[in-house]
XYZ file of C-alpha atoms in Angstrom:
119
model
C 13.501 -6.886 3.415
C 14.517 -7.933 6.885
C 13.715 -5.864 9.969
C 17.379 -5.001 10.546
C 17.668 -3.653 7.025
C 14.529 -1.543 7.483
C 15.850 -0.062 10.725
C 19.198 0.566 9.068
C 17.498 2.245 6.126
C 15.523 4.498 8.502
C 18.736 5.520 10.259
C 20.447 6.206 6.938
C 17.531 8.451 5.963
C 17.856 10.306 9.282
C 21.561 10.743 8.597
C 20.875 12.005 5.092
C 18.390 14.561 6.410
C 20.914 15.669 9.014
C 23.631 16.074 6.358
C 21.189 18.023 4.188
C 20.488 20.403 7.075
C 24.215 20.811 7.707
C 24.891 21.539 4.044
C 22.050 23.999 3.527
C 21.631 25.729 6.902
C 24.844 24.826 8.795
C 22.556 23.266 11.405
C 23.342 19.887 12.974
C 19.991 18.517 14.161
C 21.455 15.492 15.962
C 23.922 17.674 17.868
C 21.247 20.193 18.821
C 18.886 17.468 20.105
C 21.467 15.468 22.047
C 23.670 18.256 23.451
C 26.389 19.001 20.892
C 28.696 16.990 18.669
C 30.871 15.907 21.581
C 27.965 14.588 23.668
C 27.868 10.844 24.224
C 24.362 10.383 22.758
C 25.243 12.374 19.637
C 28.269 10.200 19.057
C 26.156 7.065 19.538
C 23.682 8.318 16.914
C 26.536 9.119 14.501
C 27.971 5.621 14.990
C 24.556 3.979 14.492
C 23.990 5.963 11.284
C 27.431 4.944 10.023
C 26.833 1.266 10.792
C 23.433 1.509 9.148
C 25.113 2.749 5.993
C 27.306 -0.355 6.001
C 24.252 -2.592 6.454
C 22.525 -0.841 3.532
C 25.486 -1.643 1.301
C 24.112 -5.200 1.269
C 20.866 -3.889 -0.203
C 22.749 -1.875 -2.808
C 24.664 -4.862 -4.158
C 21.802 -7.351 -3.944
C 20.288 -8.291 -7.324
C 17.024 -6.428 -7.899
C 14.996 -9.657 -8.246
C 15.946 -10.689 -4.706
C 15.004 -7.271 -3.306
C 11.590 -7.465 -4.966
C 11.065 -11.028 -3.728
C 11.985 -9.975 -0.189
C 9.373 -7.213 -0.201
C 6.577 -9.433 -1.586
C 5.154 -11.634 1.131
C 2.484 -13.147 -1.117
C 2.671 -15.007 -4.358
C 0.414 -13.086 -6.726
C 0.840 -15.569 -9.572
C -1.676 -18.068 -8.172
C -4.555 -15.897 -6.992
C -7.735 -17.626 -5.889
C -10.867 -15.580 -6.527
C -13.287 -18.046 -4.904
C -15.395 -16.878 -2.019
C -15.058 -18.571 1.304
C -18.556 -20.037 0.916
C -18.076 -21.664 -2.474
C -18.929 -20.651 -5.995
C -20.512 -17.314 -6.722
C -24.126 -17.231 -7.878
C -24.831 -16.290 -11.485
C -27.388 -13.469 -11.332
C -27.436 -12.752 -15.066
C -30.594 -14.855 -15.691
C -32.389 -13.297 -12.748
C -31.442 -9.828 -13.948
C -33.054 -10.485 -17.334
C -36.308 -11.654 -15.698
C -36.357 -8.583 -13.433
C -35.879 -6.330 -16.452
C -38.727 -8.087 -18.318
C -41.060 -7.636 -15.334
C -40.101 -3.979 -15.089
C -40.835 -3.385 -18.782
C -44.132 -5.305 -18.562
C -45.247 -3.333 -15.514
C -44.406 -0.037 -17.189
C -46.326 -1.007 -20.327
C -49.348 -2.110 -18.259
C -49.113 1.027 -16.140
C -49.119 3.267 -19.203
C -52.089 1.486 -20.735
C -54.037 1.729 -17.450
C -53.124 5.382 -17.066
C -54.175 6.207 -20.610
C -57.541 4.472 -20.187
C -58.235 6.446 -17.027
C -57.484 9.718 -18.761
C -59.912 8.897 -21.595
C -62.796 8.352 -19.168
């Protein structure tokens, strides 16, 4: 999605919130911030929100595949799981030898401990 479309979408959301406040509470947030509905800045905001709605019409009628492609900046189909230093080391063999040593040490430790208790 282009930057202009994102800005337009943000302004459309602001306009939608403002219309929601008008409908529910009879409170015009834009007018209260910028000095009434007849104030120059309020009218500028209203015009920008209206133009943003027209820009967002392009998003509405765009095929969904194009919208998804616009939001994805990477191609996730060809992922590369290599490290920056080369191939990853296979630690499975080392893990087995560590486990064997651990078991051997525990067996030796138990036999030593049992002989000390007998004495």
